[in-house]
CSV table of C-alpha atoms in Angstrom, one decimal:
chain,number,residue,atom,x,y,z
Y,1,MET,CA,0.5,0.0,0.3
Y,2,SER,CA,2.9,2.2,1.1
Y,3,ALA,CA,4.5,2.2,-2.8
Y,4,ASN,CA,1.5,2.1,-4.1
Y,5,LEU,CA,0.4,5.0,-2.5
Y,6,TYR,CA,3.7,7.5,-2.7
Y,7,ASP,CA,4.5,9.0,-5.4
Y,8,LEU,CA,0.5,10.9,-5.0
Y,9,GLN,CA,1.4,11.8,-1.5
Y,10,VAL,CA,4.1,13.0,-2.1
Y,11,GLU,CA,3.2,15.1,-4.2
Y,12,ILE,CA,-0.1,16.8,-2.2
Y,13,LEU,CA,2.2,17.1,-0.2
Y,14,PHE,CA,4.8,19.0,-2.3
Y,15,SER,CA,1.7,20.8,-3.6
Y,16,GLY,CA,2.6,19.6,-7.4
Y,17,THR,CA,6.4,20.4,-6.9
Y,18,ALA,CA,7.6,17.3,-5.7
Y,19,ASP,CA,9.5,15.7,-9.3
Y,20,ALA,CA,10.8,19.1,-9.9
Y,21,MET,CA,13.2,18.5,-7.1
Y,22,ARG,CA,13.7,15.8,-7.9
Y,23,ARG,CA,14.7,16.9,-12.0
Y,24,ARG,CA,16.9,19.3,-10.2
Y,25,ILE,CA,19.3,16.7,-9.1
Y,26,LEU,CA,19.9,16.2,-13.1
Y,27,ALA,CA,22.1,19.2,-14.5
Y,28,PRO,CA,24.8,19.1,-11.5
Y,29,LEU,CA,24.5,14.8,-13.0
Y,30,LYS,CA,25.5,15.5,-16.4
Y,31,MET,CA,27.2,19.0,-15.2
Y,32,GLY,CA,29.6,16.6,-13.6
Y,33,LEU,CA,29.7,13.6,-15.2
Y,34,GLU,CA,30.4,15.6,-18.9
Y,35,LYS,CA,33.2,17.0,-16.0
Y,36,LEU,CA,34.4,13.3,-15.7
Y,37,PHE,CA,34.3,12.5,-19.7
Y,38,SER,CA,36.6,16.7,-20.3
Y,39,GLY,CA,33.5,17.5,-22.2
Y,40,GLN,CA,33.3,14.5,-24.0
Y,41,ASN,CA,29.2,13.7,-25.3
Y,42,LEU,CA,27.9,11.9,-23.2
Y,43,GLU,CA,25.2,9.8,-25.5
Y,44,ALA,CA,28.3,8.6,-27.6
Y,45,ILE,CA,30.2,7.1,-25.2
Y,46,ALA,CA,29.5,2.6,-24.5
Y,47,PRO,CA,26.1,1.6,-22.4
Y,48,GLN,CA,29.5,-0.2,-20.2
Y,49,GLN,CA,31.5,2.8,-19.5
Y,50,LEU,CA,28.6,5.1,-18.8
Y,51,ARG,CA,26.8,4.0,-15.4
Y,52,VAL,CA,24.1,5.6,-12.9
Y,53,LEU,CA,23.1,4.8,-9.9
Y,54,ASP,CA,20.5,6.1,-7.9
Y,55,ILE,CA,20.7,5.2,-4.5
Y,56,ALA,CA,16.8,4.2,-3.0
Y,57,CYS,CA,15.2,4.7,-5.8
Y,58,GLY,CA,11.9,3.7,-4.4
Y,59,THR,CA,9.2,4.1,-7.4
Y,60,GLY,CA,11.7,5.0,-9.6
Y,61,ARG,CA,11.1,8.6,-10.7
Y,62,THR,CA,14.3,9.4,-10.5
Y,63,LEU,CA,15.3,7.3,-13.0
Y,64,LYS,CA,12.5,7.5,-15.0
Y,65,PHE,CA,14.1,11.4,-15.1
Y,66,ILE,CA,17.4,10.6,-15.0
Y,67,ARG,CA,16.9,8.2,-18.7
Y,68,ALA,CA,15.5,11.2,-20.8
Y,69,THR,CA,18.0,13.0,-19.8
Y,70,LEU,CA,20.8,10.0,-20.2
Y,71,PRO,CA,19.3,7.9,-23.0
Y,72,LYS,CA,23.2,5.9,-23.4
Y,73,ALA,CA,24.0,5.9,-19.6
Y,74,SER,CA,23.5,2.1,-18.1
Y,75,LEU,CA,21.0,2.5,-15.7
Y,76,TYR,CA,20.6,1.0,-11.9
Y,77,GLY,CA,18.5,1.2,-8.7
Y,78,ASN,CA,18.9,0.2,-5.3
Y,79,ASP,CA,15.9,0.1,-2.5
Y,80,LEU,CA,15.8,-1.5,0.6
Y,81,SER,CA,11.9,-3.2,-0.2
Y,82,PRO,CA,11.2,-5.6,-3.1
Y,83,ALA,CA,7.4,-3.4,-2.4
Y,84,TYR,CA,8.3,-0.2,-4.6
Y,85,LEU,CA,11.6,-2.1,-6.7
Y,86,LYS,CA,7.7,-4.1,-8.1
Y,87,LYS,CA,6.2,-0.4,-8.9
Y,88,ALA,CA,9.2,0.6,-9.4
Y,89,ASN,CA,10.0,-1.8,-12.8
Y,90,LYS,CA,5.8,-1.0,-13.7
Y,91,LEU,CA,7.1,2.7,-14.2
Y,92,LEU,CA,10.1,2.2,-15.7
Y,93,SER,CA,8.7,-0.3,-18.1
Y,94,GLU,CA,5.4,2.6,-19.6
Y,95,GLU,CA,7.9,3.6,-21.2
Y,96,LEU,CA,10.0,2.9,-24.0
Y,97,GLY,CA,13.5,3.1,-23.0
Y,98,ASP,CA,16.3,-0.4,-21.8
Y,99,LEU,CA,14.8,-0.6,-18.5
Y,100,PRO,CA,17.6,0.3,-15.0
Y,101,GLN,CA,18.8,-2.3,-13.5
Y,102,LEU,CA,16.8,-2.6,-10.1
Y,103,LEU,CA,18.6,-4.7,-7.6
Y,104,GLN,CA,17.0,-4.6,-3.7
Y,105,GLY,CA,19.5,-4.2,-1.0
Y,106,ASN,CA,20.2,-2.2,2.1
Y,107,ALA,CA,21.8,1.3,1.6
Y,108,GLU,CA,24.2,0.3,3.6
Y,109,ASN,CA,26.1,-2.0,2.2
Y,110,LEU,CA,25.5,-1.5,-1.1
Y,111,PRO,CA,25.9,-4.3,-3.2
Y,112,PHE,CA,28.2,-3.3,-5.9
Y,113,LEU,CA,31.8,-3.8,-6.8
Y,114,ASP,CA,34.1,-0.6,-5.8
Y,115,ASN,CA,34.7,2.4,-8.5
Y,116,TYR,CA,31.5,1.3,-10.7
Y,117,PHE,CA,29.5,4.2,-11.2
Y,118,GLN,CA,30.5,7.4,-12.9
Y,119,GLY,CA,28.0,9.4,-10.7
Y,120,ILE,CA,25.6,8.3,-8.0
Y,121,THR,CA,22.2,10.0,-6.9
Y,122,CYS,CA,20.2,9.9,-3.7
Y,123,VAL,CA,16.5,11.9,-3.4
Y,124,PHE,CA,14.9,12.3,0.0
Y,125,THR,CA,16.4,9.8,1.8
Y,126,PHE,CA,18.3,11.1,4.0
Y,127,HIS,CA,16.1,12.5,6.3
Y,128,GLU,CA,14.5,9.3,6.5
Y,129,LEU,CA,18.0,7.8,8.1
Y,130,PRO,CA,19.5,7.8,11.2
Y,131,PRO,CA,22.9,9.9,12.4
Y,132,MET,CA,24.9,6.9,12.2
Y,133,VAL,CA,23.0,5.2,8.9
Y,134,ARG,CA,24.0,8.3,7.2
Y,135,GLN,CA,27.6,8.3,7.6
Y,136,LYS,CA,27.0,4.7,6.3
Y,137,VAL,CA,25.2,5.1,3.2
Y,138,LEU,CA,27.5,7.8,2.4
Y,139,GLU,CA,30.7,6.1,3.3
Y,140,GLU,CA,29.6,3.3,0.4
Y,141,ALA,CA,28.7,5.7,-2.0
Y,142,PHE,CA,32.3,7.1,-2.1
Y,143,ARG,CA,33.1,3.1,-1.7
Y,144,VAL,CA,31.8,2.1,-5.4
Y,145,ILE,CA,32.0,5.8,-7.5
Y,146,GLN,CA,34.4,6.0,-9.6
Y,147,PRO,CA,37.7,8.3,-8.8
Y,148,GLY,CA,36.1,11.5,-10.4
Y,149,GLY,CA,32.9,11.2,-10.2
Y,150,VAL,CA,29.6,13.2,-9.4
Y,151,PHE,CA,27.3,12.6,-5.8
Y,152,VAL,CA,24.0,14.4,-5.7
Y,153,ILE,CA,21.7,14.5,-3.3
Y,154,CYS,CA,18.3,16.0,-3.1
Y,155,ASP,CA,16.4,16.7,0.4
Y,156,SER,CA,14.4,19.0,2.4
Y,157,ILE,CA,16.4,22.3,3.8
Y,158,GLN,CA,17.3,22.0,7.1
Y,159,ALA,CA,16.7,24.4,10.5
Y,160,SER,CA,19.7,27.2,8.8
Y,161,ASP,CA,18.7,27.6,5.5
Y,162,GLU,CA,15.3,28.9,6.0
Y,163,PRO,CA,15.2,30.6,9.2
Y,164,ASP,CA,11.3,31.8,8.3
Y,165,PHE,CA,10.0,28.8,7.9
Y,166,ALA,CA,12.2,26.8,12.0
Y,167,THR,CA,8.7,26.9,13.3
Y,168,MET,CA,6.9,24.0,10.2
Y,169,LEU,CA,10.5,22.3,10.0
Y,170,GLU,CA,10.4,22.1,13.3
Y,171,ASN,CA,6.5,20.9,13.8
Y,172,PHE,CA,7.3,18.6,10.7
Y,173,PRO,CA,7.5,15.6,13.0
Y,174,ALA,CA,5.5,15.9,15.2
Y,175,MET,CA,2.7,16.3,12.0
Y,176,PHE,CA,4.0,12.7,10.3
Y,177,HIS,CA,5.7,9.7,11.2
Y,178,GLU,CA,9.8,11.4,10.2
Y,179,PRO,CA,11.6,9.9,14.1
Y,180,TYR,CA,14.9,10.8,12.4
Y,181,TYR,CA,14.0,14.6,11.0
Y,182,LYS,CA,14.7,16.4,14.4
Y,183,ASP,CA,18.2,15.2,13.7
Y,184,TYR,CA,18.8,16.0,10.4
Y,185,ILE,CA,17.4,19.4,10.2
Y,186,LYS,CA,20.0,20.4,12.3
Y,187,ASP,CA,23.2,17.7,11.2
Y,188,ASN,CA,25.4,18.4,9.2
Y,189,LEU,CA,25.6,16.4,5.7
Y,190,GLU,CA,28.3,19.0,4.1
Y,191,GLU,CA,31.2,17.3,7.3
Y,192,ARG,CA,29.8,14.6,6.5
Y,193,LEU,CA,30.5,14.2,3.3
Y,194,GLU,CA,34.6,15.4,4.3
Y,195,LYS,CA,34.3,12.7,6.1
Y,196,ALA,CA,33.9,9.9,3.8
Y,197,GLY,CA,35.9,11.4,1.1
Y,198,PHE,CA,34.8,14.1,-1.4
Y,199,VAL,CA,35.7,17.4,-1.7
Y,200,ASN,CA,35.1,20.3,-3.6
Y,201,ILE,CA,31.6,20.3,-1.9
Y,202,ALA,CA,28.8,22.4,-3.0
Y,203,THR,CA,25.1,23.5,-2.0
Y,204,GLU,CA,22.2,25.0,-3.1
Y,205,VAL,CA,18.7,25.9,-1.9
Y,206,HIS,CA,15.4,26.0,-3.1
Y,207,PHE,CA,12.1,26.5,-2.0
Y,208,VAL,CA,12.0,23.1,0.5
Y,209,SER,CA,14.7,21.0,-1.4
Y,210,LYS,CA,17.6,21.1,-0.3
Y,211,TYR,CA,21.0,19.5,-2.7
Y,212,TRP,CA,24.6,18.4,-2.4
Y,213,VAL,CA,26.7,18.1,-5.1
Y,214,GLY,CA,30.5,15.4,-3.6
Y,215,TYR,CA,33.2,14.2,-6.4
Y,216,LYS,CA,35.3,11.5,-5.7
Y,217,PRO,CA,38.7,12.7,-5.8
Y,218,ASN,CA,41.1,11.7,-9.2
Y,219,ILE,CA,44.0,9.5,-7.5
């Protein structure tokens, strides 16, 4: 039931802007990949050389947008829930294009080889995680991304981003079942990304969403 209702619930929660929030990961992802491949046309790169992972892919909506932006890339999705992966497979099968490879698994222990991906995304996940799990997921993302690869996160704004929204953010976990949200809005993900090994970290805030972009150092 959760998988069937999720997309509708999130769109209602964000007044129809949830997909717009997801799509804001596309530009930094593409720019990061172009930087890695020295400005080459990404559509000219063989799929086996351009692999992108969406961590905690849920119903597959972010992968749908990535596939439209990077039609030649090999796409992968990982999620803990088989029900959400089933929903993702159905959504991604509705349109033409190669299906992303969807694997069930815990983001704390990703079922992929070291240095396997050139790009990784993660949308609306970190506020759902306990603090130490956030760190473990970041460390796993660092492990499976290749040197020079780009990692893009989208999630909720935090307490320091929009002071006018402070009361709303404090009340959010009381209105919804979000046991780790209060800690998340005060957590320093930039420091966590640096601790995991990422460099050149940049952040942006757009309305109620926040974005982090980081890179794995070239060896």
